[in-house]
Short mmCIF file of the N, C-alpha and C atoms (twelve columns), coordinates in Angstrom:
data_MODEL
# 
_entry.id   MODEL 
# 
loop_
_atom_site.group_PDB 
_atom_site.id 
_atom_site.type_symbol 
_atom_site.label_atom_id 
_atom_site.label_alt_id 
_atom_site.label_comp_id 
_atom_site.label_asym_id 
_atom_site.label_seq_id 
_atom_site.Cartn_x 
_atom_site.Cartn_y 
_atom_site.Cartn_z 
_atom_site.pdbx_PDB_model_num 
ATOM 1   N N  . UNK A 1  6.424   -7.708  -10.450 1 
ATOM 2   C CA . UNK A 1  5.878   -8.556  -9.406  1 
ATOM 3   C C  . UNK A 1  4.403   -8.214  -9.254  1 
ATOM 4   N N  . UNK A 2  3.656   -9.262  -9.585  1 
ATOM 5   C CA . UNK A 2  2.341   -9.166  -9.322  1 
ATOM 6   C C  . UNK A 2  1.511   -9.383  -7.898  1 
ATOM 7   N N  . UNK A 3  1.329   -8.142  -7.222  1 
ATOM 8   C CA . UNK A 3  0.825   -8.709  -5.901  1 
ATOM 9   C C  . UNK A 3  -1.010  -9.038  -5.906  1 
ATOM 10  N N  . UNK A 4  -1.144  -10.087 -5.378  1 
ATOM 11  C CA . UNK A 4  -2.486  -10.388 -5.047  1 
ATOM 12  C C  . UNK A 4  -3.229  -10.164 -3.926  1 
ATOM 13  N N  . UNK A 5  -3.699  -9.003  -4.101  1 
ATOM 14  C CA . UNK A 5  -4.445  -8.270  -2.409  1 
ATOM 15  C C  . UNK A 5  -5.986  -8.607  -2.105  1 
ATOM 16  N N  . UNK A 6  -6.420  -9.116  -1.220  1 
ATOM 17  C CA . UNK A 6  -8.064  -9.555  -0.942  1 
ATOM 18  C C  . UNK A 6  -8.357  -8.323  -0.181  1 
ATOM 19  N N  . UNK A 7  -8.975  -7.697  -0.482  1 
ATOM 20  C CA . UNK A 7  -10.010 -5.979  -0.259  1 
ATOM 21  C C  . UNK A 7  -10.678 -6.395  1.047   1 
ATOM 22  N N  . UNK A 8  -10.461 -7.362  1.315   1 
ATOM 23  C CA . UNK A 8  -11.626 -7.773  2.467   1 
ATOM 24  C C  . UNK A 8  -10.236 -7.530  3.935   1 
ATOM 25  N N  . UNK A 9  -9.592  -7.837  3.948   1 
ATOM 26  C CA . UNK A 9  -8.188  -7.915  4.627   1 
ATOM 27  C C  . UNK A 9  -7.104  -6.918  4.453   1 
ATOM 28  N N  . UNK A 10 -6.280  -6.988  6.143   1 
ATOM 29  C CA . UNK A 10 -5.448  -5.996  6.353   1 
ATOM 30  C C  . UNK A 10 -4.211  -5.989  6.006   1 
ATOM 31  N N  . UNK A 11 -3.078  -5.120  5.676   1 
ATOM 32  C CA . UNK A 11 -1.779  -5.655  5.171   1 
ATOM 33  C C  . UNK A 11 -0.891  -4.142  5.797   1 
ATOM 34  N N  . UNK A 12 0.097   -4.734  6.524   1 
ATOM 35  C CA . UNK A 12 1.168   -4.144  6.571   1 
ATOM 36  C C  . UNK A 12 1.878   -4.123  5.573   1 
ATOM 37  N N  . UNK A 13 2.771   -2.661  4.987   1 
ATOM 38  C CA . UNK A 13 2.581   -2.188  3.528   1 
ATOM 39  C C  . UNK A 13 3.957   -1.051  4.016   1 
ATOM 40  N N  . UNK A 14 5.315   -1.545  3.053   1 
ATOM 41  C CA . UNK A 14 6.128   -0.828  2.842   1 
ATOM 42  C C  . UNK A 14 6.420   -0.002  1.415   1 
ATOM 43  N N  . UNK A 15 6.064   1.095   1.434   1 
ATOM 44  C CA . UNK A 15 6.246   1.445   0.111   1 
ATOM 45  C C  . UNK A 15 7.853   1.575   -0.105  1 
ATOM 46  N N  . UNK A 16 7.840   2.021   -1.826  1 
ATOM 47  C CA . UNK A 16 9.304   2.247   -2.151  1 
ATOM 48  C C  . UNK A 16 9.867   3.873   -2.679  1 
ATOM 49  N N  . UNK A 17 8.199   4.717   -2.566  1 
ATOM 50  C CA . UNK A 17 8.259   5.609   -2.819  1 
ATOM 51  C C  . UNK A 17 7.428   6.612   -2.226  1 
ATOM 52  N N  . UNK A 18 7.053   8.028   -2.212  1 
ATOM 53  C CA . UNK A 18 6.328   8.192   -1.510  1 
ATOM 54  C C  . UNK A 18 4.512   8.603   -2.950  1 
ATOM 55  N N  . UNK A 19 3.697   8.246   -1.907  1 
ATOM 56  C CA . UNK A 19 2.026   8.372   -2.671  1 
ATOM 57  C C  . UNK A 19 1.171   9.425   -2.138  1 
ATOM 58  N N  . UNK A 20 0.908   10.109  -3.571  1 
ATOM 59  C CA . UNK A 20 -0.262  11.041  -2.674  1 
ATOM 60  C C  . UNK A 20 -1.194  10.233  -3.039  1 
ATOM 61  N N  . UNK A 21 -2.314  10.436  -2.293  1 
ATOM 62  C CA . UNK A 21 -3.545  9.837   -2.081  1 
ATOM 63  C C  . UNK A 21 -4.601  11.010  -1.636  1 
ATOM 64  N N  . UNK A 22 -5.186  11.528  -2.593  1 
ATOM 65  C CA . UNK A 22 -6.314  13.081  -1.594  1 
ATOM 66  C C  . UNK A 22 -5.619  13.421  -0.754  1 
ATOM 67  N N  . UNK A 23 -6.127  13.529  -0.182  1 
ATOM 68  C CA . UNK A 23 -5.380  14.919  1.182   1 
ATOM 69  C C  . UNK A 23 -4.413  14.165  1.685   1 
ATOM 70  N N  . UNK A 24 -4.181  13.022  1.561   1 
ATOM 71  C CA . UNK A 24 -2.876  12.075  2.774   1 
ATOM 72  C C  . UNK A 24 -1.831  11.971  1.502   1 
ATOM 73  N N  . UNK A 25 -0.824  12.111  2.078   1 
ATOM 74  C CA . UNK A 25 0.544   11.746  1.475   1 
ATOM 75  C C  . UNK A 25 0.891   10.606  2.497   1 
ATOM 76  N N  . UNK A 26 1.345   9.548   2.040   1 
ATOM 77  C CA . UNK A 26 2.070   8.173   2.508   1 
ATOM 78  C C  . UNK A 26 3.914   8.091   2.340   1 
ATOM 79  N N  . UNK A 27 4.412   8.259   3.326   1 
ATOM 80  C CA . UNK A 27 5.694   8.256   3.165   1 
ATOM 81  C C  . UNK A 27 6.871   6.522   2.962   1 
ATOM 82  N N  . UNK A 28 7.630   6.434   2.712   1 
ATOM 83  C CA . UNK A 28 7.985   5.119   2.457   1 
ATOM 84  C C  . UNK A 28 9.393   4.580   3.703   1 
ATOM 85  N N  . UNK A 29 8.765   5.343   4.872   1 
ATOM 86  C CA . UNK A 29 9.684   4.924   6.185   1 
ATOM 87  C C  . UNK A 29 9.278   3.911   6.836   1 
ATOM 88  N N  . UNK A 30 8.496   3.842   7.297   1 
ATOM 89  C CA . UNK A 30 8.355   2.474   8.503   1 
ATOM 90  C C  . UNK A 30 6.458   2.194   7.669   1 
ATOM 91  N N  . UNK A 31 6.387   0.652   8.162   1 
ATOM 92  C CA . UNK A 31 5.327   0.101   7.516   1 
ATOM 93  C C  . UNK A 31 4.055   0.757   8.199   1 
ATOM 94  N N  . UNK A 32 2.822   0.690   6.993   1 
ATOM 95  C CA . UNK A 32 2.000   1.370   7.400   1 
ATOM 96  C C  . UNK A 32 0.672   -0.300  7.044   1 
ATOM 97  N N  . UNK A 33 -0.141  0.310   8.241   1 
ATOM 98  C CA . UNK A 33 -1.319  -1.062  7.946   1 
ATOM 99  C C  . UNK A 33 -2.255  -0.091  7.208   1 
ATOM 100 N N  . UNK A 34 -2.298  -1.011  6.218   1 
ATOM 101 C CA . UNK A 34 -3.826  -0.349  5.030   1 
ATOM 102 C C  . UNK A 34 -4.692  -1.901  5.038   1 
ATOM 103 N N  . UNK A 35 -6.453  -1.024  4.177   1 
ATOM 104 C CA . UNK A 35 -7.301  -2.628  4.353   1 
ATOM 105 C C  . UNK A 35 -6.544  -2.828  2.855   1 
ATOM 106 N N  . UNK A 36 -7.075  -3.476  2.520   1 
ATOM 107 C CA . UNK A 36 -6.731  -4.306  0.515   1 
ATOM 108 C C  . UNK A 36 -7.547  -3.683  0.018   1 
ATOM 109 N N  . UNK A 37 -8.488  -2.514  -0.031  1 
ATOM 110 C CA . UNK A 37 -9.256  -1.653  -1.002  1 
ATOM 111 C C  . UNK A 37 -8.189  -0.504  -0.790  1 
ATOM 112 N N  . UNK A 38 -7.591  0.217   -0.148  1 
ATOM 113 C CA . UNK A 38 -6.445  1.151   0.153   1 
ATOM 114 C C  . UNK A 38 -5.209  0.996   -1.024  1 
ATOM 115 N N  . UNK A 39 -4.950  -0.726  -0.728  1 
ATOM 116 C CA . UNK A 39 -3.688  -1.296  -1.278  1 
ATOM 117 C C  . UNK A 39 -4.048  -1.076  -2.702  1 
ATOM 118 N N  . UNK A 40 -4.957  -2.006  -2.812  1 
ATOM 119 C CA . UNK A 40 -5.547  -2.133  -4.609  1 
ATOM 120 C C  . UNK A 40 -5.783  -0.428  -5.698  1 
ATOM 121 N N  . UNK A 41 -6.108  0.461   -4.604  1 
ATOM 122 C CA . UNK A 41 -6.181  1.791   -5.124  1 
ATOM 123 C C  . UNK A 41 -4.957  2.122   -5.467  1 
ATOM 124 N N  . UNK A 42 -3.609  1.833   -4.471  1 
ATOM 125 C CA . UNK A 42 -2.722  3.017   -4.908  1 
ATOM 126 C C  . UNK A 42 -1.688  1.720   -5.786  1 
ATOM 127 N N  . UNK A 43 -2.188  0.777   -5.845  1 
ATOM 128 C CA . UNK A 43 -1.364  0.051   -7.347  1 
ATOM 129 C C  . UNK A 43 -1.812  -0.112  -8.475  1 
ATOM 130 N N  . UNK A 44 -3.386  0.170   -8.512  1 
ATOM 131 C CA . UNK A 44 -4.300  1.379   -9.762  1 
ATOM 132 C C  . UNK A 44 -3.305  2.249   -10.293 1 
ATOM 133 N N  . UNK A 45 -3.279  3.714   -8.976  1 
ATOM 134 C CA . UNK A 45 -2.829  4.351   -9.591  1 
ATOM 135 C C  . UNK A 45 -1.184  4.390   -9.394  1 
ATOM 136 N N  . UNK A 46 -0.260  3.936   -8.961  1 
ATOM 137 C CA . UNK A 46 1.190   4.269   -8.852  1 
ATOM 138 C C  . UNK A 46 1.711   2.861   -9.666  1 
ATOM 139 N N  . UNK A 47 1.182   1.466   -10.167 1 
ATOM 140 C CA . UNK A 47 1.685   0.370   -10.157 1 
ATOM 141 C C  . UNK A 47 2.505   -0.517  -9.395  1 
ATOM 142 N N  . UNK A 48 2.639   -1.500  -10.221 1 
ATOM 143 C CA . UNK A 48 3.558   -2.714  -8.717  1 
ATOM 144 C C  . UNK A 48 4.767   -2.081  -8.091  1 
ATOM 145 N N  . UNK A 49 5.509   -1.453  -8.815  1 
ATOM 146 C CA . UNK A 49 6.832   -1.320  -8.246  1 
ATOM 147 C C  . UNK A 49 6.200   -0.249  -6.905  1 
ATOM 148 N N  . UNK A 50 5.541   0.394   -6.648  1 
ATOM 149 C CA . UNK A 50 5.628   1.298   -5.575  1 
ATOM 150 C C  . UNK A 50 5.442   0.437   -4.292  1 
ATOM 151 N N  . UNK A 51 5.237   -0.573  -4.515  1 
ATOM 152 C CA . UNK A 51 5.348   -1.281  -2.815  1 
ATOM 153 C C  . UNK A 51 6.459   -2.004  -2.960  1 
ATOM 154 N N  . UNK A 52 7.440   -2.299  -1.831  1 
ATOM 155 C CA . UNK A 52 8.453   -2.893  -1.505  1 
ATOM 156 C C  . UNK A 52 7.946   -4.715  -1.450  1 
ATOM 157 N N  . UNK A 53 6.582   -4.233  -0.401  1 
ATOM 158 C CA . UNK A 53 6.096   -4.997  0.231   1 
ATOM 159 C C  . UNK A 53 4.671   -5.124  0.873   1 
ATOM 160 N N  . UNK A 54 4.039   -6.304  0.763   1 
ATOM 161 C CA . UNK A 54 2.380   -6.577  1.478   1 
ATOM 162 C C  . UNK A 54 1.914   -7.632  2.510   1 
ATOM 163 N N  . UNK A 55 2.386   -7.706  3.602   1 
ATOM 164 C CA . UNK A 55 2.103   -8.914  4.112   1 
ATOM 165 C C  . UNK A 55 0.700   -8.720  4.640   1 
ATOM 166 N N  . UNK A 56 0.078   -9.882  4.660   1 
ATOM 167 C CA . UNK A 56 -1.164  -9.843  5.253   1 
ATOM 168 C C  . UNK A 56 -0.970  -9.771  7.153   1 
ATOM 169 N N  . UNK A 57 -1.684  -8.912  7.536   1 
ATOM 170 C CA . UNK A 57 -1.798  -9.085  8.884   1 
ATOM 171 C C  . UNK A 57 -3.169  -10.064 9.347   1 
# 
Protein backbone atom coordinates (compact mmCIF):
# COMPACT_ATOMS: atom_id res chain seq x y z
CA UNK A 1 0.00 0.00 0.00
CA UNK A 2 1.32 3.12 -1.18
CA UNK A 3 0.60 6.02 1.12
CA UNK A 4 0.66 9.58 -0.22
CA UNK A 5 1.72 12.08 2.59
CA UNK A 6 1.89 16.12 1.87
CA UNK A 7 4.96 17.29 4.36
CA UNK A 8 3.11 20.42 4.61
CA UNK A 9 0.15 18.69 6.78
CA UNK A 10 -0.82 16.85 9.93
CA UNK A 11 -1.81 13.12 10.20
CA UNK A 12 -2.99 11.04 12.89
CA UNK A 13 -0.76 7.89 12.49
CA UNK A 14 -1.25 4.28 13.78
CA UNK A 15 1.68 2.29 13.51
CA UNK A 16 1.88 -1.58 13.23
CA UNK A 17 5.07 -1.80 14.86
CA UNK A 18 7.12 -0.10 17.10
CA UNK A 19 10.02 2.85 15.43
CA UNK A 20 13.01 4.16 16.75
CA UNK A 21 13.52 7.47 15.56
CA UNK A 22 16.89 9.30 17.50
CA UNK A 23 16.22 9.52 20.89
CA UNK A 24 12.17 8.87 20.59
CA UNK A 25 10.91 5.44 20.26
CA UNK A 26 7.14 5.49 18.85
CA UNK A 27 5.03 2.79 20.19
CA UNK A 28 2.10 1.22 18.06
CA UNK A 29 -0.85 1.74 20.87
CA UNK A 30 -3.08 4.57 20.45
CA UNK A 31 -2.66 7.11 17.43
CA UNK A 32 -0.06 9.54 17.46
CA UNK A 33 -0.34 13.12 15.39
CA UNK A 34 2.94 13.57 13.31
CA UNK A 35 3.48 16.63 10.46
CA UNK A 36 4.06 14.58 6.81
CA UNK A 37 7.94 15.33 7.02
CA UNK A 38 7.85 12.95 10.40
CA UNK A 39 5.53 10.47 8.37
CA UNK A 40 7.64 10.52 5.08
CA UNK A 41 10.92 9.91 7.30
CA UNK A 42 9.91 6.86 9.10
CA UNK A 43 8.47 5.16 5.69
CA UNK A 44 12.13 6.08 4.28
CA UNK A 45 13.34 4.28 6.80
CA UNK A 46 10.87 1.33 8.17
CA UNK A 47 8.63 1.12 4.70
CA UNK A 48 4.82 0.98 3.98
CA UNK A 49 3.88 -1.82 6.02
CA UNK A 50 4.88 -0.04 9.38
CA UNK A 51 1.80 2.16 9.42
CA UNK A 52 -1.56 0.60 9.92
CA UNK A 53 -2.73 3.91 9.10
CA UNK A 54 -2.59 7.99 8.00
CA UNK A 55 -5.44 10.08 8.12
CA UNK A 56 -5.03 13.59 7.50
CA UNK A 57 -6.10 15.79 10.36
Amino acid sequence: MAFKIDPEKSYDVKLSRVVKRGRFTYYPLNEINMRGTLVEAILAQEGDEVLDYAREV
